[in-house]
Tab-separated table of C-alpha atoms in Angstrom:
chain	number	residue	atom	x	y	z
A	1	UNK	CA	-38.850	-30.382	16.045
A	2	UNK	CA	-37.609	-27.219	14.319
A	3	UNK	CA	-40.122	-24.373	14.200
A	4	UNK	CA	-39.646	-21.979	11.308
A	5	UNK	CA	-42.938	-20.137	11.244
A	6	UNK	CA	-46.513	-20.614	12.371
A	7	UNK	CA	-49.525	-20.965	10.090
A	8	UNK	CA	-52.855	-19.722	11.386
A	9	UNK	CA	-56.105	-21.289	10.166
A	10	UNK	CA	-59.467	-19.678	10.865
A	11	UNK	CA	-63.017	-20.613	9.774
A	12	UNK	CA	-64.819	-18.682	7.060
A	13	UNK	CA	-68.129	-17.508	8.496
A	14	UNK	CA	-70.053	-18.173	5.248
A	15	UNK	CA	-68.571	-21.352	3.789
A	16	UNK	CA	-67.335	-22.854	7.051
A	17	UNK	CA	-63.979	-23.612	5.387
A	18	UNK	CA	-60.559	-22.867	6.793
A	19	UNK	CA	-58.888	-19.670	5.593
A	20	UNK	CA	-55.059	-19.565	5.457
A	21	UNK	CA	-53.483	-16.449	6.838
A	22	UNK	CA	-49.982	-17.729	6.094
A	23	UNK	CA	-48.702	-19.813	3.242
A	24	UNK	CA	-45.129	-18.642	2.995
A	25	UNK	CA	-43.388	-21.853	2.064
A	26	UNK	CA	-44.117	-24.848	-0.132
A	27	UNK	CA	-44.145	-27.210	2.834
A	28	UNK	CA	-46.747	-25.064	4.584
A	29	UNK	CA	-48.963	-25.025	1.495
A	30	UNK	CA	-48.792	-28.805	1.205
A	31	UNK	CA	-49.577	-29.232	4.887
A	32	UNK	CA	-52.516	-26.841	4.628
A	33	UNK	CA	-53.948	-28.723	1.645
A	34	UNK	CA	-54.054	-31.835	3.790
A	35	UNK	CA	-55.836	-29.897	6.518
A	36	UNK	CA	-58.324	-28.471	4.004
A	37	UNK	CA	-59.024	-31.919	2.579
A	38	UNK	CA	-59.854	-33.388	5.970
A	39	UNK	CA	-61.363	-30.375	7.667
A	40	UNK	CA	-64.588	-30.597	9.577
A	41	UNK	CA	-67.116	-27.843	10.339
A	42	UNK	CA	-66.215	-28.344	13.954
A	43	UNK	CA	-62.751	-26.983	13.303
A	44	UNK	CA	-62.313	-24.410	15.987
A	45	UNK	CA	-61.709	-20.838	15.159
A	46	UNK	CA	-58.120	-19.626	15.361
A	47	UNK	CA	-56.461	-23.045	15.366
A	48	UNK	CA	-52.718	-22.516	15.350
A	49	UNK	CA	-50.741	-25.058	13.394
A	50	UNK	CA	-47.159	-24.886	14.521
A	51	UNK	CA	-45.062	-26.020	11.657
A	52	UNK	CA	-41.827	-24.603	10.487
A	53	UNK	CA	-42.084	-21.675	12.861
A	54	UNK	CA	-39.980	-18.983	11.018
A	55	UNK	CA	-38.514	-16.387	13.289
A	56	UNK	CA	-36.649	-13.480	11.762
A	57	UNK	CA	-32.945	-13.658	12.554
A	58	UNK	CA	-31.789	-10.683	14.587
A	59	UNK	CA	-29.152	-8.548	12.836
A	60	UNK	CA	-25.621	-9.726	13.468
A	61	UNK	CA	-23.713	-7.555	15.915
A	62	UNK	CA	-20.790	-5.528	14.659
A	63	UNK	CA	-17.349	-6.963	15.334
A	64	UNK	CA	-13.837	-5.586	15.206
A	65	UNK	CA	-13.184	-8.267	12.582
A	66	UNK	CA	-15.574	-6.410	10.256
A	67	UNK	CA	-13.088	-3.541	10.174
A	68	UNK	CA	-10.098	-5.733	9.345
A	69	UNK	CA	-12.130	-7.614	6.736
A	70	UNK	CA	-12.195	-4.311	4.840
A	71	UNK	CA	-8.485	-3.660	5.412
A	72	UNK	CA	-7.515	-3.401	1.693
A	73	UNK	CA	-10.277	-0.878	1.065
A	74	UNK	CA	-9.425	1.156	4.159
A	75	UNK	CA	-5.743	1.141	3.184
A	76	UNK	CA	-6.693	2.369	-0.275
A	77	UNK	CA	-8.869	5.114	1.184
A	78	UNK	CA	-6.001	6.182	3.448
A	79	UNK	CA	-3.523	6.190	0.545
A	80	UNK	CA	-5.801	8.396	-1.565
A	81	UNK	CA	-6.405	10.740	1.367
A	82	UNK	CA	-2.641	11.165	1.771
A	83	UNK	CA	-2.448	11.811	-1.977
A	84	UNK	CA	-4.982	14.630	-1.539
A	85	UNK	CA	-2.848	16.090	1.252
A	86	UNK	CA	0.433	15.937	-0.680
A	87	UNK	CA	-0.546	16.446	-4.301
A	88	UNK	CA	-4.150	17.521	-4.871
A	89	UNK	CA	-4.605	20.937	-6.474
A	90	UNK	CA	-7.708	22.705	-5.075
A	91	UNK	CA	-10.396	23.174	-7.719
A	92	UNK	CA	-13.305	24.670	-5.767
A	93	UNK	CA	-11.685	27.731	-4.243
A	94	UNK	CA	-14.275	30.066	-5.753
A	95	UNK	CA	-17.236	28.124	-4.340
A	96	UNK	CA	-17.964	29.355	-0.780
A	97	UNK	CA	-19.023	26.150	1.005
A	98	UNK	CA	-17.526	23.457	-1.222
A	99	UNK	CA	-14.233	25.301	-1.481
A	100	UNK	CA	-13.954	25.457	2.299
A	101	UNK	CA	-14.829	21.780	2.602
A	102	UNK	CA	-12.239	20.840	-0.022
A	103	UNK	CA	-9.529	22.783	1.798
A	104	UNK	CA	-10.374	21.136	5.145
A	105	UNK	CA	-10.283	17.653	3.590
A	106	UNK	CA	-6.882	18.493	2.093
A	107	UNK	CA	-5.542	19.968	5.352
A	108	UNK	CA	-6.535	16.862	7.309
A	109	UNK	CA	-5.343	14.387	4.661
A	110	UNK	CA	-2.314	13.378	6.712
A	111	UNK	CA	-4.770	11.519	8.992
A	112	UNK	CA	-4.600	8.755	6.398
A	113	UNK	CA	-1.256	7.832	7.963
A	114	UNK	CA	-3.053	7.190	11.265
A	115	UNK	CA	-5.310	4.675	9.513
A	116	UNK	CA	-2.144	2.912	8.328
A	117	UNK	CA	-0.793	2.814	11.892
A	118	UNK	CA	-4.061	1.457	13.307
A	119	UNK	CA	-4.383	-1.329	10.732
A	120	UNK	CA	-0.686	-2.191	10.993
A	121	UNK	CA	-0.958	-2.516	14.775
A	122	UNK	CA	-3.885	-4.905	14.494
A	123	UNK	CA	-2.192	-6.978	11.814
A	124	UNK	CA	1.011	-7.404	13.826
A	125	UNK	CA	-0.840	-9.397	16.487
A	126	UNK	CA	-1.374	-12.188	13.968
A	127	UNK	CA	2.086	-11.823	12.424
A	128	UNK	CA	3.656	-12.655	15.785
A	129	UNK	CA	2.102	-16.130	15.616
A	130	UNK	CA	3.922	-17.000	12.370
A	131	UNK	CA	7.341	-18.098	13.579
A	132	UNK	CA	10.136	-16.559	15.614
A	133	UNK	CA	10.815	-12.908	16.327
A	134	UNK	CA	13.583	-12.997	13.718
A	135	UNK	CA	11.096	-14.198	11.088
A	136	UNK	CA	8.794	-11.376	12.155
A	137	UNK	CA	11.514	-8.765	11.551
A	138	UNK	CA	12.602	-10.427	8.315
A	139	UNK	CA	9.096	-10.326	6.816
A	140	UNK	CA	8.599	-6.682	7.781
A	141	UNK	CA	11.948	-5.564	6.359
A	142	UNK	CA	11.489	-7.472	3.094
A	143	UNK	CA	8.123	-5.890	2.459
A	144	UNK	CA	9.095	-2.298	3.279
A	145	UNK	CA	12.788	-1.791	2.571
A	146	UNK	CA	12.898	-2.761	-1.122
A	147	UNK	CA	10.497	-0.045	-2.416
A	148	UNK	CA	11.912	2.379	0.160
A	149	UNK	CA	15.495	1.917	-1.077
A	150	UNK	CA	14.483	2.077	-4.746
A	151	UNK	CA	12.779	5.415	-4.139
A	152	UNK	CA	15.742	6.637	-2.086
A	153	UNK	CA	17.976	6.159	-5.132
A	154	UNK	CA	15.455	8.016	-7.325
A	155	UNK	CA	15.237	10.910	-4.850
A	156	UNK	CA	19.027	11.063	-4.527
A	157	UNK	CA	19.480	11.303	-8.288
A	158	UNK	CA	16.793	13.927	-8.798
A	159	UNK	CA	17.588	16.105	-5.769
A	160	UNK	CA	21.383	15.587	-5.950
A	161	UNK	CA	21.915	14.130	-2.482
A	162	UNK	CA	25.443	13.637	-1.279
A	163	UNK	CA	26.563	10.139	-0.313
A	164	UNK	CA	26.510	11.096	3.361
A	165	UNK	CA	22.990	12.503	3.138
A	166	UNK	CA	21.812	9.401	1.287
A	167	UNK	CA	22.972	7.038	4.027
A	168	UNK	CA	21.781	9.375	6.784
A	169	UNK	CA	18.279	9.329	5.353
A	170	UNK	CA	17.952	5.625	4.562
A	171	UNK	CA	19.433	4.617	7.939
A	172	UNK	CA	17.086	6.804	9.982
A	173	UNK	CA	19.887	8.970	11.389
A	174	UNK	CA	18.451	12.051	9.697
A	175	UNK	CA	14.982	11.121	10.990
A	176	UNK	CA	16.164	11.075	14.619
A	177	UNK	CA	18.766	13.844	14.614
A	178	UNK	CA	17.644	16.455	12.065
A	179	UNK	CA	14.042	16.267	10.905
A	180	UNK	CA	11.506	13.468	10.639
A	181	UNK	CA	10.281	14.955	7.346
A	182	UNK	CA	13.526	14.463	5.431
A	183	UNK	CA	12.431	11.454	3.382
A	184	UNK	CA	9.301	9.256	3.540
A	185	UNK	CA	9.012	9.621	7.314
A	186	UNK	CA	6.345	6.918	7.653
A	187	UNK	CA	8.882	4.182	6.866
A	188	UNK	CA	11.407	4.885	9.675
A	189	UNK	CA	8.475	5.616	12.003
A	190	UNK	CA	6.698	2.301	11.418
A	191	UNK	CA	10.006	0.390	11.468
A	192	UNK	CA	10.716	1.915	14.883
A	193	UNK	CA	7.366	0.642	16.153
A	194	UNK	CA	8.088	-2.764	14.604
A	195	UNK	CA	11.398	-2.816	16.471
A	196	UNK	CA	9.789	-2.365	19.888
A	197	UNK	CA	6.590	-4.276	19.179
A	198	UNK	CA	7.729	-7.806	20.217
A	199	UNK	CA	8.830	-6.553	23.653
A	200	UNK	CA	5.631	-4.552	24.127
A	201	UNK	CA	3.456	-7.422	22.958
A	202	UNK	CA	5.180	-9.875	25.302
A	203	UNK	CA	4.054	-7.729	28.245
A	204	UNK	CA	0.665	-6.809	26.814
A	205	UNK	CA	-0.372	-10.358	25.874
A	206	UNK	CA	0.498	-11.662	29.355
A	207	UNK	CA	-1.509	-8.991	31.130
A	208	UNK	CA	-4.739	-10.205	32.732
A	209	UNK	CA	-6.345	-6.778	32.362
A	210	UNK	CA	-5.350	-5.594	28.898
A	211	UNK	CA	-7.721	-2.629	28.852
A	212	UNK	CA	-6.122	-1.339	32.038
A	213	UNK	CA	-2.660	-2.070	30.640
A	214	UNK	CA	-3.404	0.017	27.541
A	215	UNK	CA	-4.879	2.809	29.646
A	216	UNK	CA	-1.734	2.973	31.808
A	217	UNK	CA	0.551	3.027	28.748
A	218	UNK	CA	-1.472	5.818	27.113
A	219	UNK	CA	-1.442	7.779	30.376
A	220	UNK	CA	2.359	7.508	30.471
A	221	UNK	CA	2.514	8.651	26.830
A	222	UNK	CA	0.318	11.672	27.589
A	223	UNK	CA	2.342	12.627	30.675
A	224	UNK	CA	5.665	12.375	28.817
A	225	UNK	CA	4.294	14.328	25.849
A	226	UNK	CA	3.382	17.205	28.164
A	227	UNK	CA	6.546	17.051	30.297
A	228	UNK	CA	8.899	16.945	27.285
A	229	UNK	CA	7.163	19.830	25.547
A	230	UNK	CA	10.223	22.085	25.792
A	231	UNK	CA	12.763	19.287	25.377
A	232	UNK	CA	11.646	17.023	22.555
A	233	UNK	CA	12.195	18.286	19.024
A	234	UNK	CA	8.882	19.771	17.884
A	235	UNK	CA	8.617	17.982	14.546
A	236	UNK	CA	9.300	14.648	16.282
A	237	UNK	CA	5.901	14.938	17.936
A	238	UNK	CA	4.529	14.105	14.501
A	239	UNK	CA	5.817	10.580	15.138
A	240	UNK	CA	5.221	10.171	18.880
A	241	UNK	CA	1.652	11.437	18.517
A	242	UNK	CA	0.923	8.376	16.330
A	243	UNK	CA	1.909	5.894	19.042
A	244	UNK	CA	-1.569	5.812	20.693
A	245	UNK	CA	-3.476	4.885	17.534
A	246	UNK	CA	-0.916	2.142	16.817
A	247	UNK	CA	-1.366	0.697	20.322
A	248	UNK	CA	-5.150	0.916	20.023
A	249	UNK	CA	-4.814	-1.076	16.805
A	250	UNK	CA	-2.775	-3.704	18.681
A	251	UNK	CA	-5.492	-3.862	21.346
A	252	UNK	CA	-8.208	-4.351	18.715
A	253	UNK	CA	-6.151	-7.033	16.985
A	254	UNK	CA	-5.779	-8.918	20.260
A	255	UNK	CA	-9.522	-8.709	20.952
A	256	UNK	CA	-10.129	-10.121	17.491
A	257	UNK	CA	-7.587	-12.903	18.013
A	258	UNK	CA	-9.238	-13.863	21.311
A	259	UNK	CA	-12.677	-13.965	19.677
A	260	UNK	CA	-13.866	-11.277	22.075
A	261	UNK	CA	-14.433	-8.583	19.479
A	262	UNK	CA	-18.231	-8.141	19.501
A	263	UNK	CA	-19.052	-4.445	19.762
A	264	UNK	CA	-22.037	-3.041	21.691
A	265	UNK	CA	-25.071	-2.141	19.607
A	266	UNK	CA	-24.584	1.506	20.482
A	267	UNK	CA	-20.996	1.524	19.199
A	268	UNK	CA	-21.807	2.855	15.687
A	269	UNK	CA	-23.394	5.867	17.385
A	270	UNK	CA	-20.270	6.303	19.513
A	271	UNK	CA	-18.101	6.031	16.384
A	272	UNK	CA	-20.199	8.721	14.708
A	273	UNK	CA	-19.768	11.006	17.717
A	274	UNK	CA	-16.000	10.392	17.700
A	275	UNK	CA	-15.893	11.274	14.009
A	276	UNK	CA	-17.778	14.540	14.554
A	277	UNK	CA	-15.582	15.544	17.499
A	278	UNK	CA	-12.510	14.623	15.454
A	279	UNK	CA	-13.660	16.871	12.604
A	280	UNK	CA	-14.245	19.728	15.046
A	281	UNK	CA	-10.826	19.319	16.690
A	282	UNK	CA	-9.180	18.989	13.274
A	283	UNK	CA	-10.734	22.310	12.291
A	284	UNK	CA	-9.451	23.957	15.477
A	285	UNK	CA	-5.919	22.578	15.187
A	286	UNK	CA	-5.380	22.675	11.413
A	287	UNK	CA	-7.377	25.705	10.303
A	288	UNK	CA	-7.455	27.834	13.471
A	289	UNK	CA	-3.908	26.682	14.434
A	290	UNK	CA	-4.876	25.921	18.034
A	291	UNK	CA	-2.443	23.838	20.109
A	292	UNK	CA	-3.845	21.201	22.474
A	293	UNK	CA	-1.465	20.442	25.390
A	294	UNK	CA	1.678	19.886	23.260
A	295	UNK	CA	3.121	20.546	19.768
A	296	UNK	CA	1.737	18.953	16.602
A	297	UNK	CA	-1.456	18.172	18.504
A	298	UNK	CA	-3.308	18.182	15.186
A	299	UNK	CA	-1.743	14.739	14.664
A	300	UNK	CA	-2.861	13.486	18.087
A	301	UNK	CA	-6.380	13.873	19.454
A	302	UNK	CA	-8.164	14.854	16.206
A	303	UNK	CA	-6.558	12.073	14.195
A	304	UNK	CA	-7.217	9.411	16.833
A	305	UNK	CA	-10.920	10.268	16.839
A	306	UNK	CA	-11.091	10.607	13.053
A	307	UNK	CA	-9.408	7.245	12.557
A	308	UNK	CA	-11.596	5.368	15.032
A	309	UNK	CA	-14.701	6.984	13.602
A	310	UNK	CA	-13.787	6.021	10.033
A	311	UNK	CA	-12.565	2.456	10.616
A	312	UNK	CA	-15.684	1.493	12.586
A	313	UNK	CA	-18.331	3.493	10.745
A	314	UNK	CA	-17.319	2.348	7.258
A	315	UNK	CA	-17.868	-1.395	7.997
A	316	UNK	CA	-21.177	-0.641	9.724
A	317	UNK	CA	-22.325	1.466	6.780
A	318	UNK	CA	-21.198	-1.193	4.313
A	319	UNK	CA	-22.908	-3.994	6.214
A	320	UNK	CA	-26.168	-2.248	7.028
A	321	UNK	CA	-26.772	0.252	4.250
A	322	UNK	CA	-24.958	-0.307	0.949
A	323	UNK	CA	-24.195	-4.044	0.770
A	324	UNK	CA	-24.340	-5.090	-2.910
A	325	UNK	CA	-23.865	-1.593	-4.231
A	326	UNK	CA	-20.597	-1.423	-2.286
A	327	UNK	CA	-18.788	-3.959	-4.484
A	328	UNK	CA	-17.449	-1.513	-7.135
A	329	UNK	CA	-16.385	0.911	-4.397
A	330	UNK	CA	-14.608	-1.890	-2.531
A	331	UNK	CA	-12.762	-2.897	-5.698
A	332	UNK	CA	-11.744	0.699	-6.376
A	333	UNK	CA	-10.300	1.340	-2.916
A	334	UNK	CA	-9.015	-2.232	-2.652
A	335	UNK	CA	-6.924	-1.694	-5.791
A	336	UNK	CA	-5.171	1.293	-4.226
A	337	UNK	CA	-4.877	-0.638	-0.972
A	338	UNK	CA	-2.913	-3.341	-2.797
A	339	UNK	CA	-0.315	-0.759	-3.895
A	340	UNK	CA	-0.641	1.587	-0.900
A	341	UNK	CA	3.034	1.520	0.140
A	342	UNK	CA	4.283	2.118	-3.409
A	343	UNK	CA	1.614	4.792	-3.892
A	344	UNK	CA	2.868	6.579	-0.777
A	345	UNK	CA	6.527	6.258	-1.774
A	346	UNK	CA	6.162	7.625	-5.312
A	347	UNK	CA	3.650	10.462	-5.018
A	348	UNK	CA	5.799	13.320	-3.692
A	349	UNK	CA	8.742	12.757	-6.042
A	350	UNK	CA	6.491	12.501	-9.096
A	351	UNK	CA	4.675	15.628	-7.975
A	352	UNK	CA	7.999	17.513	-7.842
A	353	UNK	CA	8.989	16.229	-11.280
A	354	UNK	CA	5.606	17.114	-12.794
A	355	UNK	CA	5.654	20.564	-11.204
A	356	UNK	CA	9.186	21.303	-12.411
A	357	UNK	CA	8.836	19.880	-15.931
A	358	UNK	CA	5.194	20.431	-16.920
A	359	UNK	CA	4.059	23.053	-14.434
A	360	UNK	CA	0.773	23.467	-12.588
A	361	UNK	CA	-1.689	25.399	-14.752
A	362	UNK	CA	-5.106	23.713	-14.747
A	363	UNK	CA	-6.056	22.062	-11.411
A	364	UNK	CA	-8.492	19.541	-12.887
A	365	UNK	CA	-6.096	18.411	-15.630
A	366	UNK	CA	-3.145	18.461	-13.241
A	367	UNK	CA	-4.987	16.264	-10.724
A	368	UNK	CA	-5.987	13.788	-13.421
A	369	UNK	CA	-2.483	13.629	-14.861
A	370	UNK	CA	-0.910	13.220	-11.417
A	371	UNK	CA	-3.230	10.426	-10.266
A	372	UNK	CA	-2.643	8.504	-13.503
A	373	UNK	CA	1.112	9.071	-13.431
A	374	UNK	CA	1.493	8.112	-9.770
A	375	UNK	CA	-0.744	5.051	-10.125
A	376	UNK	CA	1.275	3.781	-13.096
A	377	UNK	CA	4.555	4.381	-11.259
A	378	UNK	CA	3.190	2.643	-8.149
A	379	UNK	CA	2.232	-0.436	-10.139
A	380	UNK	CA	5.699	-0.513	-11.683
A	381	UNK	CA	7.394	-0.092	-8.293
A	382	UNK	CA	5.254	-2.875	-6.787
A	383	UNK	CA	6.097	-5.256	-9.633
A	384	UNK	CA	9.818	-4.494	-9.468
A	385	UNK	CA	9.842	-4.865	-5.666
A	386	UNK	CA	8.057	-8.228	-5.854
A	387	UNK	CA	10.446	-9.428	-8.562
A	388	UNK	CA	13.515	-8.428	-6.527
A	389	UNK	CA	12.096	-10.078	-3.414
A	390	UNK	CA	11.537	-13.353	-5.256
A	391	UNK	CA	15.027	-13.089	-6.736
A	392	UNK	CA	16.596	-12.657	-3.286
A	393	UNK	CA	14.608	-15.610	-1.966
A	394	UNK	CA	15.893	-17.814	-4.792
A	395	UNK	CA	19.482	-16.693	-4.246
A	396	UNK	CA	19.388	-17.151	-0.473
A	397	UNK	CA	18.726	-20.944	-0.457
A	398	UNK	CA	21.401	-21.357	-3.123
A	399	UNK	CA	23.971	-19.704	-0.866
A	400	UNK	CA	22.988	-21.953	2.042
A	401	UNK	CA	23.345	-25.036	-0.165
A	402	UNK	CA	26.801	-23.979	-1.383
A	403	UNK	CA	28.012	-23.354	2.152
């Protein structure tokens, strides 16, 4: 018998008739009518009729999968945060508190890249199951290189790159030998992690104690970051400091794949604490220019904590607090998540063109014009990239058939 809820019947002291203290469902009401029709004055007080016993379902625990279920929205949020860092013109400088808050949000906007790294790491765990390692590399290169190369041509034409500089930047040579900030540094950085991921994952997935494995790897990263402080090129720390959040994303993806991704009930509180500490460290490293252990530390400890706080608090907040009201917000951020790579690739170049041609005069109007211009260009770049990819896929089987 399934018990959904219990109906209590007690005797009325004046009429000696049963009184219903629960009649929640139609079945209960029907059952109680039968009892009322055949009741006797000898019906004992406080008779409990166990029928349908309804017990409130406990709230579902938070899971890592809740974070990746909101991946498009989180990617869109990250893309817009990077836009604020690169392009946004401050509008509240004259307002004491809000102006300060706006400047901090802009200073820390590069943390959106860390959200990309985290989500990419988790997604790669499932990509490894879809065929051979070669197929893994092929899918990654197809998705990233087409918009990257299109924008490289646009940059080269506008900034008058030489042929040598063009190939140095698209090949990654400039990234590794000169400066990581030469041209869309996220692309060579994430492709480097893609390159080493299959080897790392082969070891990680076979480990019996994956938490310990990750801890050892992060300890080695921390030790090398400190030891190479006077050897490694300073700007290159901007890339190596993103390795931990990528590996944490891989760990979370594996937990999700294994079905062992239920989070403790106290985890939202821990995520909130991480977010607050991340904000504090971001203020120290970005505004106060404090260095923590090694160069570019503002892209290490603060961003790790900020990212983990955001990616776990947002799903909890959406699931527990907003729910239905979240739908328009999800669609808004999800739209930018669907064009996040193109949005990242186009924003700086279009900002330079707008600044040089139109000029920056009115922050509010400039911000509106830039977001509309960059969004339109991103949609165009995404469509062209998809069209070229489909074209290459149609040509490739034809070549195989001819041969």
